[in-house]
Amino acid sequence: MADGTTCQRQVRSGFEFAQAQVRALIERHPDYYPMYTVQGRWKHEGEKWTHWCDGFLPGMMWIFHAHTGDKYWLDNAIRYSTPLEPRQHDRAVHDLGFIFCSTYMRWLNAMDRQGSKTQERQHIEDVLIQAGTTMSLRFKEKGQYLRSFVADESLFVDIMMNVGIIFYEAQKQKERGNAKEAAELFRIADAHCRTSQRYLIRGDGSTAHEAIFDLNTGECLRQTTHQGFRGDSCWSRGLAWALYGFCTVYNCTHDTAYLETSEACARYYIAHTPEHGVPPWDYDAQPMESRQLEDSSAAAIAACGLYGLSLASASFEKRALYRQYFRRIMATLTTDKYLGREPGWEGILKHGVYHVHKKLGVDESVMWGEYFFVEALSKALEDIAP
Ligand code: GLY
């Protein structure tokens, strides 16, 4: 593993490289929102499966703007975020947290840093509130979960990264004096988290991708998967979504049961991932050789979650362990093996995986990998700063 000084250099240079790659993407394919590369190239006709990634490209621009103050990033962040606005009403996906927390929430934060009280600020907050309402409409009373995009009976672990937008709206409704709406939104979001905790997180801290419910009784029937190896395996990105998602909902609710769940996922991640910090796409994939296929995007997401735990955990020792493991992942992801520095590679982070079974984005750059890597780099820059 790199020593502290090398890692700092790698982080700074990785952040510069990320900006160069995003700038090149804007210039090469203006107003295009890619999802995964094919042989390192963003523009292709590959299938998308579901429409969940459009916030990640502008999300990176918001992060670059927050760190550099560069107007180029502000202008482009607004240019790429604004077209997403109609999706505040999108009921076809369970991903409104991904779409709006990466964009409108960061936009709002940028305005708040400037002390803006304009109508535009109000409008941005209203969009976030509507996105929270739209997400809440996915709630199934029988079963107590937010349904996934695939079917009424389906709960996905990924939704733990999106439920935060409902907690956000609950808080805003409370501040606006709408106590009844706030309580109802909180009930829905909290119930979803409890159900996910109960049926998607196993006793050893590993996770299932999906749970299927009986729509008549609300009973959970089985664990299954779309992107993992098998229903009873641990798909590493799902684990990372749970690790980071439960840490985020702990920050929204201060409910220590959610912190414990995030820490259980972190324990599993640390115990089962190779020393360099990047997991196989599925910890239980067979045959064993198929575990050679890594998912760098899972590592980037886990790094963000571990950084969160390094601030949130009640134990000094655990906070230090999480921070150390965060640094380990970042030291690995900022090496030439993972950065797309080779000529012709258009992504930032190589060796991500989208959907093995559908053969989409396998061992490629993936847009959420780019985004969470840039978010992790921005945390690493804070970590370095005196
Ligand atoms: N569908 C979300 C993911 O690929 O992780």
PDB file of C-alpha atoms in Angstrom, residues 252-352:
ATOM      1  CA  CYS A 252     -31.191  11.444   8.840  1.00  0.00           C
ATOM      2  CA  THR A 253     -32.799   9.722  11.844  1.00  0.00           C
ATOM      3  CA  HIS A 254     -30.095   9.286  14.539  1.00  0.00           C
ATOM      4  CA  ASP A 255     -31.524   5.796  15.007  1.00  0.00           C
ATOM      5  CA  THR A 256     -28.578   3.704  16.190  1.00  0.00           C
ATOM      6  CA  ALA A 257     -30.112   0.516  14.767  1.00  0.00           C
ATOM      7  CA  TYR A 258     -29.328   1.904  11.298  1.00  0.00           C
ATOM      8  CA  LEU A 259     -25.765   2.730  12.321  1.00  0.00           C
ATOM      9  CA  GLU A 260     -25.350  -0.847  13.584  1.00  0.00           C
ATOM     10  CA  THR A 261     -26.612  -2.212  10.268  1.00  0.00           C
ATOM     11  CA  SER A 262     -24.202  -0.048   8.299  1.00  0.00           C
ATOM     12  CA  GLU A 263     -21.385  -1.218  10.574  1.00  0.00           C
ATOM     13  CA  ALA A 264     -22.383  -4.866  10.091  1.00  0.00           C
ATOM     14  CA  CYS A 265     -22.131  -4.368   6.307  1.00  0.00           C
ATOM     15  CA  ALA A 266     -18.756  -2.648   6.791  1.00  0.00           C
ATOM     16  CA  ARG A 267     -17.502  -5.596   8.870  1.00  0.00           C
ATOM     17  CA  TYR A 268     -18.512  -7.975   6.098  1.00  0.00           C
ATOM     18  CA  TYR A 269     -16.871  -5.779   3.464  1.00  0.00           C
ATOM     19  CA  ILE A 270     -13.585  -5.515   5.375  1.00  0.00           C
ATOM     20  CA  ALA A 271     -13.477  -9.216   6.297  1.00  0.00           C
ATOM     21  CA  HIS A 272     -14.234 -10.555   2.800  1.00  0.00           C
ATOM     22  CA  THR A 273     -12.566  -8.091   0.426  1.00  0.00           C
ATOM     23  CA  PRO A 274      -8.956  -8.631  -0.710  1.00  0.00           C
ATOM     24  CA  GLU A 275      -6.381  -6.525   1.115  1.00  0.00           C
ATOM     25  CA  HIS A 276      -6.252  -3.854  -1.607  1.00  0.00           C
ATOM     26  CA  GLY A 277      -9.899  -2.958  -0.876  1.00  0.00           C
ATOM     27  CA  VAL A 278     -11.619  -3.701  -4.216  1.00  0.00           C
ATOM     28  CA  PRO A 279     -14.161  -6.550  -4.075  1.00  0.00           C
ATOM     29  CA  PRO A 280     -15.119  -9.174  -6.638  1.00  0.00           C
ATOM     30  CA  TRP A 281     -18.421  -8.362  -8.386  1.00  0.00           C
ATOM     31  CA  ASP A 282     -20.041 -11.007  -6.179  1.00  0.00           C
ATOM     32  CA  TYR A 283     -18.338 -12.497  -3.111  1.00  0.00           C
ATOM     33  CA  ASP A 284     -19.857 -15.924  -3.786  1.00  0.00           C
ATOM     34  CA  ALA A 285     -19.577 -16.089  -7.579  1.00  0.00           C
ATOM     35  CA  GLN A 286     -18.759 -19.516  -8.980  1.00  0.00           C
ATOM     36  CA  PRO A 287     -16.564 -20.830 -10.417  1.00  0.00           C
ATOM     37  CA  MET A 288     -13.898 -19.281  -8.186  1.00  0.00           C
ATOM     38  CA  GLU A 289     -12.093 -17.787 -11.234  1.00  0.00           C
ATOM     39  CA  SER A 290     -15.101 -15.573 -11.923  1.00  0.00           C
ATOM     40  CA  ARG A 291     -14.287 -13.752  -8.666  1.00  0.00           C
ATOM     41  CA  GLN A 292     -11.285 -12.324 -10.505  1.00  0.00           C
ATOM     42  CA  LEU A 293     -13.781  -9.913 -12.039  1.00  0.00           C
ATOM     43  CA  GLU A 294     -13.758  -6.907  -9.709  1.00  0.00           C
ATOM     44  CA  ASP A 295     -16.267  -4.093  -9.308  1.00  0.00           C
ATOM     45  CA  SER A 296     -14.375  -0.853  -8.675  1.00  0.00           C
ATOM     46  CA  SER A 297     -17.705   1.012  -8.410  1.00  0.00           C
ATOM     47  CA  ALA A 298     -18.582  -1.063  -5.330  1.00  0.00           C
ATOM     48  CA  ALA A 299     -15.237  -0.029  -3.823  1.00  0.00           C
ATOM     49  CA  ALA A 300     -15.925   3.664  -4.534  1.00  0.00           C
ATOM     50  CA  ILE A 301     -19.395   3.466  -2.938  1.00  0.00           C
ATOM     51  CA  ALA A 302     -18.041   1.536   0.052  1.00  0.00           C
ATOM     52  CA  ALA A 303     -15.275   4.139   0.453  1.00  0.00           C
ATOM     53  CA  CYS A 304     -17.906   6.891   0.743  1.00  0.00           C
ATOM     54  CA  GLY A 305     -19.856   4.838   3.284  1.00  0.00           C
ATOM     55  CA  LEU A 306     -16.743   4.012   5.305  1.00  0.00           C
ATOM     56  CA  TYR A 307     -15.806   7.689   5.394  1.00  0.00           C
ATOM     57  CA  GLY A 308     -19.305   8.380   6.733  1.00  0.00           C
ATOM     58  CA  LEU A 309     -18.852   5.695   9.389  1.00  0.00           C
ATOM     59  CA  SER A 310     -15.473   7.162  10.332  1.00  0.00           C
ATOM     60  CA  LEU A 311     -17.427  10.263  11.385  1.00  0.00           C
ATOM     61  CA  ALA A 312     -20.540   8.571  12.773  1.00  0.00           C
ATOM     62  CA  SER A 313     -19.403   5.509  14.703  1.00  0.00           C
ATOM     63  CA  ALA A 314     -19.645   5.712  18.483  1.00  0.00           C
ATOM     64  CA  SER A 315     -16.316   3.943  18.984  1.00  0.00           C
ATOM     65  CA  PHE A 316     -12.948   5.698  18.604  1.00  0.00           C
ATOM     66  CA  GLU A 317     -11.274   2.435  17.481  1.00  0.00           C
ATOM     67  CA  LYS A 318     -13.901   1.787  14.844  1.00  0.00           C
ATOM     68  CA  ARG A 319     -13.769   5.345  13.559  1.00  0.00           C
ATOM     69  CA  ALA A 320     -10.005   4.911  13.095  1.00  0.00           C
ATOM     70  CA  LEU A 321     -10.464   1.524  11.396  1.00  0.00           C
ATOM     71  CA  TYR A 322     -13.023   2.891   8.930  1.00  0.00           C
ATOM     72  CA  ARG A 323     -10.856   5.889   8.084  1.00  0.00           C
ATOM     73  CA  GLN A 324      -7.826   3.664   7.579  1.00  0.00           C
ATOM     74  CA  TYR A 325      -9.791   1.334   5.285  1.00  0.00           C
ATOM     75  CA  PHE A 326     -11.177   4.321   3.370  1.00  0.00           C
ATOM     76  CA  ARG A 327      -7.589   5.458   2.767  1.00  0.00           C
ATOM     77  CA  ARG A 328      -6.624   1.970   1.670  1.00  0.00           C
ATOM     78  CA  ILE A 329      -9.376   1.859  -0.966  1.00  0.00           C
ATOM     79  CA  MET A 330      -8.421   5.327  -2.212  1.00  0.00           C
ATOM     80  CA  ALA A 331      -4.730   4.397  -2.384  1.00  0.00           C
ATOM     81  CA  THR A 332      -5.716   1.459  -4.603  1.00  0.00           C
ATOM     82  CA  LEU A 333      -8.282   3.201  -6.816  1.00  0.00           C
ATOM     83  CA  THR A 334      -5.885   6.058  -7.583  1.00  0.00           C
ATOM     84  CA  THR A 335      -3.234   3.738  -9.060  1.00  0.00           C
ATOM     85  CA  ASP A 336      -2.714   3.348 -12.794  1.00  0.00           C
ATOM     86  CA  LYS A 337      -4.425  -0.039 -12.731  1.00  0.00           C
ATOM     87  CA  TYR A 338      -7.746   1.662 -11.981  1.00  0.00           C
ATOM     88  CA  LEU A 339      -7.460   5.117 -13.538  1.00  0.00           C
ATOM     89  CA  GLY A 340      -8.347   5.270 -17.231  1.00  0.00           C
ATOM     90  CA  ARG A 341      -5.142   7.055 -18.176  1.00  0.00           C
ATOM     91  CA  GLU A 342      -4.387   4.894 -21.180  1.00  0.00           C
ATOM     92  CA  PRO A 343      -4.872   6.611 -24.556  1.00  0.00           C
ATOM     93  CA  GLY A 344      -8.444   6.322 -25.841  1.00  0.00           C
ATOM     94  CA  TRP A 345     -10.046   5.360 -22.497  1.00  0.00           C
ATOM     95  CA  GLU A 346     -12.755   7.959 -21.854  1.00  0.00           C
ATOM     96  CA  GLY A 347     -13.800   7.017 -18.311  1.00  0.00           C
ATOM     97  CA  ILE A 348     -12.132   7.969 -15.034  1.00  0.00           C
ATOM     98  CA  LEU A 349     -12.295   4.666 -13.164  1.00  0.00           C
ATOM     99  CA  LYS A 350     -11.777   1.342 -14.927  1.00  0.00           C
ATOM    100  CA  HIS A 351     -12.865  -2.141 -13.814  1.00  0.00           C
ATOM    101  CA  GLY A 352     -16.471  -1.371 -12.933  1.00  0.00           C
TER     102      GLY A 352
END
